[in-house]
Amino acid sequence: MYLQFALELVPLAKGADNAVREEADNAFREHYRKLREFLIRTNGQAIFAKYKENAYLFDVVCAQYSPEFQANTMGIAGLTLKEPILDIGCGKDANLVRFLRMNGFQAYGIDRSVETTEYTTKANWFEFSLQPNYWGTVFSHMAFSNHFGHHLLRRDGDYRAYMQNFIEILQSLKVGGTFIFSPTIPFLEKAMENDSNFRLVRYEEQTAAIMRLHGVKGK
Ligand SMILES: C[S@@+](CC[C@H](N)C(=O)[O-])C[C@H]1O[C@@H](n2cnc3c(N)ncnc32)[C@H](O)[C@@H]1O
């Protein structure tokens, strides 16, 4: 949809008179109509009711956050962080990973938009191979759980793929290791009740943390 939109704009960008501006306005209006149709088809009308509740929802952007902001949201200060540390969806600049490394932690990040370096890997989280029983702490700030929650709520959401990946993340923790993420995932509290291998050690307004209690043979 975006590619088609961009192709329509290219010829318009070559001129700058009023007629061209009007055509560009029409192209934007038509694009908005298609986007709206797509959102209603995939999420239902409820998504627009939400925007009416709070106009600021229109301004939500896919952003990177400062390490201080991430640490504050996920309540990292004062925690003893087990290593190695993995940040899933670390962002293009891997801000938290670099901050942790500057402070002497063995931290790594993956993101589909980060450059691969000695401590960051450009990868899709569905394709990144997570070694079982390995990570001491896994973080994901405004990334994995945000997308997971979105897929749980949307009509055509691929929540099974996220569920599978979520289980792999939990199994990649070593015993005593913790997965800390923001935002929380709807229904998570209920889902964790019956799993004796993991415990939901924190479930706050913005952040949840799950600790691995036991090793599972072969995993
Ligand atoms: C809102 S940003 C948050 C970045 C960082 N955690 C922060 O708080 O600054 C979400 C990140 O998730 C990444 N992302 C989304 N889907 C992904 C996927 N399937 N695989 C890898 N990264 C993904 C995006 O590239 C983006 O950098």
Tab-separated table of C-alpha atoms and ligand atoms in Angstrom:
chain	number	residue	atom	x	y	z
A	1	MET	CA	0.000	0.000	0.000
A	2	TYR	CA	2.839	2.404	0.898
A	3	LEU	CA	4.864	1.500	-2.190
A	4	GLN	CA	1.868	2.217	-4.410
A	5	PHE	CA	1.352	5.527	-2.603
A	6	ALA	CA	5.005	6.526	-3.039
A	7	LEU	CA	4.864	5.696	-6.768
A	8	GLU	CA	1.823	7.954	-7.141
A	9	LEU	CA	3.668	10.817	-5.416
A	10	VAL	CA	6.863	10.690	-7.506
A	11	PRO	CA	5.458	12.425	-10.631
A	12	LEU	CA	3.716	14.987	-8.405
A	13	ALA	CA	6.959	15.856	-6.600
A	14	LYS	CA	8.425	17.095	-9.923
A	15	GLY	CA	6.048	20.085	-10.123
A	16	ALA	CA	5.184	22.554	-7.382
A	17	ASP	CA	2.327	24.684	-8.658
A	18	ASN	CA	-1.142	24.832	-7.096
A	19	ALA	CA	-2.685	22.231	-9.407
A	20	VAL	CA	0.037	19.777	-8.410
A	21	ARG	CA	-0.506	20.517	-4.711
A	22	GLU	CA	-4.198	19.818	-5.134
A	23	GLU	CA	-3.417	16.489	-6.783
A	24	ALA	CA	-1.044	15.661	-3.945
A	25	ASP	CA	-3.764	16.493	-1.396
A	26	ASN	CA	-6.118	14.161	-3.251
A	27	ALA	CA	-3.483	11.416	-3.245
A	28	PHE	CA	-3.053	11.811	0.540
A	29	ARG	CA	-6.832	11.710	1.071
A	30	GLU	CA	-7.146	8.561	-1.062
A	31	HIS	CA	-4.227	6.963	0.801
A	32	TYR	CA	-5.885	7.781	4.149
A	33	ARG	CA	-9.122	6.174	2.927
A	34	LYS	CA	-7.266	2.962	1.975
A	35	LEU	CA	-5.396	2.949	5.273
A	36	ARG	CA	-8.643	3.394	7.191
A	37	GLU	CA	-10.256	0.524	5.256
A	38	PHE	CA	-7.237	-1.677	5.996
A	39	LEU	CA	-7.325	-0.854	9.722
A	40	ILE	CA	-11.052	-1.545	9.983
A	41	ARG	CA	-10.630	-4.841	8.115
A	42	THR	CA	-7.760	-5.986	10.353
A	43	ASN	CA	-8.699	-4.426	13.718
A	44	GLY	CA	-12.428	-3.656	13.526
A	45	GLN	CA	-14.154	-0.287	14.021
A	46	ALA	CA	-13.105	-0.234	17.690
A	47	ILE	CA	-9.700	1.174	16.754
A	48	PHE	CA	-11.300	4.447	15.624
A	49	ALA	CA	-13.387	4.676	18.797
A	50	LYS	CA	-10.073	4.551	20.703
A	51	TYR	CA	-8.727	7.520	18.740
A	52	LYS	CA	-11.830	9.491	19.673
A	53	GLU	CA	-11.208	8.724	23.366
A	54	ASN	CA	-7.727	10.184	23.222
A	55	ALA	CA	-6.470	12.341	20.360
A	56	TYR	CA	-2.825	11.732	21.405
A	57	LEU	CA	-3.121	8.129	20.194
A	58	PHE	CA	-2.721	9.525	16.675
A	59	ASP	CA	0.751	10.706	17.642
A	60	VAL	CA	2.070	7.319	18.759
A	61	VAL	CA	5.268	6.746	16.795
A	62	CYS	CA	7.707	3.894	16.361
A	63	ALA	CA	10.578	5.431	18.252
A	64	GLN	CA	13.797	4.682	20.032
A	65	TYR	CA	14.121	5.636	23.663
A	66	SER	CA	17.027	6.789	25.810
A	67	PRO	CA	18.617	4.107	28.015
A	68	GLU	CA	17.536	6.078	31.105
A	69	PHE	CA	13.911	6.079	29.940
A	70	GLN	CA	14.019	2.340	29.178
A	71	ALA	CA	15.690	1.538	32.496
A	72	ASN	CA	13.100	3.590	34.330
A	73	THR	CA	10.096	2.026	32.553
A	74	MET	CA	11.401	-1.499	33.083
A	75	GLY	CA	12.474	-0.768	36.676
A	76	ILE	CA	16.060	-1.889	36.099
A	77	ALA	CA	17.718	0.365	38.689
A	78	GLY	CA	18.587	-1.588	41.812
A	79	LEU	CA	18.248	-5.003	40.131
A	80	THR	CA	21.179	-7.399	40.053
A	81	LEU	CA	21.312	-8.207	36.358
A	82	LYS	CA	22.309	-11.722	35.462
A	83	GLU	CA	24.480	-12.007	32.358
A	84	PRO	CA	24.672	-12.452	29.469
A	85	ILE	CA	21.955	-9.934	28.607
A	86	LEU	CA	19.941	-9.866	25.390
A	87	ASP	CA	17.789	-6.940	24.248
A	88	ILE	CA	15.169	-8.138	21.756
A	89	GLY	CA	14.073	-5.339	19.393
A	90	CYS	CA	16.937	-3.158	20.688
A	91	GLY	CA	16.315	-0.433	18.079
A	92	LYS	CA	18.500	0.887	15.284
A	93	ASP	CA	21.020	2.434	17.700
A	94	ALA	CA	20.827	-0.255	20.411
A	95	ASN	CA	20.763	2.465	23.081
A	96	LEU	CA	20.213	0.196	26.077
A	97	VAL	CA	22.775	-2.361	24.912
A	98	ARG	CA	25.463	0.307	24.467
A	99	PHE	CA	24.624	1.825	27.850
A	100	LEU	CA	24.857	-1.555	29.582
A	101	ARG	CA	28.159	-2.338	27.874
A	102	MET	CA	29.569	1.049	28.901
A	103	ASN	CA	28.720	0.014	32.433
A	104	GLY	CA	30.593	-3.247	32.111
A	105	PHE	CA	27.757	-5.661	31.311
A	106	GLN	CA	27.991	-8.396	28.722
A	107	ALA	CA	25.002	-7.185	26.679
A	108	TYR	CA	23.805	-7.968	23.148
A	109	GLY	CA	20.938	-6.820	20.992
A	110	ILE	CA	18.945	-7.961	18.008
A	111	ASP	CA	16.699	-5.896	15.779
A	112	ARG	CA	15.681	-6.008	12.168
A	113	SER	CA	16.926	-2.425	11.755
A	114	VAL	CA	20.257	-2.563	13.622
A	115	GLU	CA	23.634	-2.997	11.885
A	116	THR	CA	25.390	-6.253	12.747
A	117	THR	CA	28.422	-5.644	14.984
A	118	GLU	CA	30.273	-7.749	17.556
A	119	TYR	CA	27.365	-7.227	19.981
A	120	THR	CA	24.340	-6.481	17.769
A	121	THR	CA	22.663	-8.685	15.183
A	122	LYS	CA	20.418	-7.557	12.386
A	123	ALA	CA	17.698	-10.195	12.531
A	124	ASN	CA	13.997	-10.802	12.552
A	125	TRP	CA	13.088	-12.061	16.032
A	126	PHE	CA	11.131	-14.921	14.456
A	127	GLU	CA	14.293	-16.134	12.735
A	128	PHE	CA	16.908	-15.439	15.395
A	129	SER	CA	18.054	-18.676	16.945
A	130	LEU	CA	17.746	-18.537	20.736
A	131	GLN	CA	20.034	-20.917	22.560
A	132	PRO	CA	18.145	-22.707	25.388
A	133	ASN	CA	19.315	-22.213	28.998
A	134	TYR	CA	21.695	-19.438	28.007
A	135	TRP	CA	20.578	-15.867	28.780
A	136	GLY	CA	20.707	-14.388	32.274
A	137	THR	CA	18.433	-11.459	31.429
A	138	VAL	CA	16.351	-10.761	28.349
A	139	PHE	CA	14.919	-7.268	27.864
A	140	SER	CA	12.413	-6.061	25.342
A	141	HIS	CA	11.288	-2.470	25.627
A	142	MET	CA	8.395	-1.344	23.432
A	143	ALA	CA	9.209	-4.115	21.006
A	144	PHE	CA	8.337	-7.835	21.240
A	145	SER	CA	5.479	-7.590	23.769
A	146	ASN	CA	4.112	-4.511	22.039
A	147	HIS	CA	3.785	-6.435	18.790
A	148	PHE	CA	2.552	-9.562	20.602
A	149	GLY	CA	-0.200	-7.582	22.358
A	150	HIS	CA	-1.166	-6.006	19.067
A	151	HIS	CA	-1.453	-9.408	17.362
A	152	LEU	CA	-3.509	-10.772	20.255
A	153	LEU	CA	-5.982	-7.955	19.842
A	154	ARG	CA	-6.251	-7.622	16.093
A	155	ARG	CA	-8.753	-9.695	14.168
A	156	ASP	CA	-6.295	-11.339	11.805
A	157	GLY	CA	-3.407	-11.287	14.281
A	158	ASP	CA	-0.663	-13.900	13.971
A	159	TYR	CA	-0.603	-14.428	17.743
A	160	ARG	CA	0.403	-18.117	17.458
A	161	ALA	CA	3.780	-17.174	15.973
A	162	TYR	CA	4.303	-14.731	18.862
A	163	MET	CA	3.215	-17.329	21.424
A	164	GLN	CA	5.740	-19.808	20.020
A	165	ASN	CA	8.489	-17.189	20.029
A	166	PHE	CA	7.545	-16.097	23.555
A	167	ILE	CA	7.959	-19.700	24.774
A	168	GLU	CA	11.354	-19.885	23.042
A	169	ILE	CA	12.429	-16.664	24.775
A	170	LEU	CA	11.427	-18.101	28.162
A	171	GLN	CA	13.273	-21.345	27.435
A	172	SER	CA	16.387	-19.403	26.443
A	173	LEU	CA	16.696	-18.180	30.047
A	174	LYS	CA	18.994	-20.016	32.386
A	175	VAL	CA	17.624	-20.988	35.793
A	176	GLY	CA	17.188	-17.799	37.809
A	177	GLY	CA	17.233	-15.744	34.590
A	178	THR	CA	14.506	-13.184	33.887
A	179	PHE	CA	12.637	-11.849	30.881
A	180	ILE	CA	11.724	-8.211	31.548
A	181	PHE	CA	9.507	-6.398	29.082
A	182	SER	CA	7.302	-3.378	28.511
A	183	PRO	CA	4.417	-3.130	27.896
A	184	THR	CA	2.754	-6.067	29.588
A	185	ILE	CA	0.857	-8.617	27.512
A	186	PRO	CA	-2.901	-8.950	27.952
A	187	PHE	CA	-3.996	-12.242	29.588
A	188	LEU	CA	-0.420	-12.995	30.651
A	189	GLU	CA	-1.136	-13.157	34.383
A	190	LYS	CA	-3.772	-15.824	33.817
A	191	ALA	CA	-1.644	-17.768	31.334
A	192	MET	CA	1.344	-18.008	33.713
A	193	GLU	CA	-0.648	-19.338	36.683
A	194	ASN	CA	-0.285	-23.006	35.775
A	195	ASP	CA	3.345	-23.092	34.717
A	196	SER	CA	5.547	-24.373	37.496
A	197	ASN	CA	8.794	-23.785	35.555
A	198	PHE	CA	8.365	-20.013	35.395
A	199	ARG	CA	7.060	-17.390	37.767
A	200	LEU	CA	5.630	-13.988	36.983
A	201	VAL	CA	7.745	-12.046	39.461
A	202	ARG	CA	6.474	-8.599	38.470
A	203	TYR	CA	3.294	-7.449	36.783
A	204	GLU	CA	2.897	-3.701	36.957
A	205	GLU	CA	1.087	-1.182	34.866
A	206	GLN	CA	3.843	-0.956	32.241
A	207	THR	CA	6.228	-3.805	32.904
A	208	ALA	CA	6.250	-7.525	33.527
A	209	ALA	CA	9.089	-9.839	34.527
A	210	ILE	CA	9.125	-13.635	34.291
A	211	MET	CA	11.773	-15.729	36.019
A	212	ARG	CA	12.829	-19.248	35.124
A	213	LEU	CA	12.650	-21.426	38.217
A	214	HIS	CA	13.722	-24.849	36.920
A	215	GLY	CA	15.603	-26.291	34.031
A	216	VAL	CA	13.616	-28.502	31.674
A	217	LYS	CA	15.582	-31.520	30.507
A	218	GLY	CA	16.525	-31.274	26.876
A	219	LYS	CA	15.336	-27.631	26.541
B	1	LIG	C1	9.500	1.096	19.299
B	1	LIG	S1	11.035	0.422	18.780
B	1	LIG	C2	11.836	0.194	20.366
B	1	LIG	C3	13.322	0.118	20.254
B	1	LIG	C4	14.081	0.003	21.595
B	1	LIG	N1	13.743	-1.188	22.318
B	1	LIG	C5	13.843	1.226	22.437
B	1	LIG	O1	13.038	1.167	23.385
B	1	LIG	O2	14.471	2.266	22.130
B	1	LIG	C6	10.582	-1.270	18.306
B	1	LIG	C7	11.708	-2.003	17.619
B	1	LIG	O3	11.271	-3.337	17.338
B	1	LIG	C8	11.874	-3.729	16.111
B	1	LIG	N2	11.125	-4.848	15.512
B	1	LIG	C9	9.806	-4.891	15.190
B	1	LIG	N3	9.485	-6.087	14.666
B	1	LIG	C10	10.634	-6.816	14.658
B	1	LIG	C11	10.948	-8.142	14.232
B	1	LIG	N4	10.018	-8.950	13.706
B	1	LIG	N5	12.210	-8.568	14.384
B	1	LIG	C12	13.177	-7.762	14.904
B	1	LIG	N6	12.937	-6.487	15.325
B	1	LIG	C13	11.675	-6.029	15.199
B	1	LIG	C14	11.840	-2.477	15.248
B	1	LIG	O4	12.806	-2.527	14.221
B	1	LIG	C15	12.124	-1.382	16.293
B	1	LIG	O5	13.483	-1.052	16.347
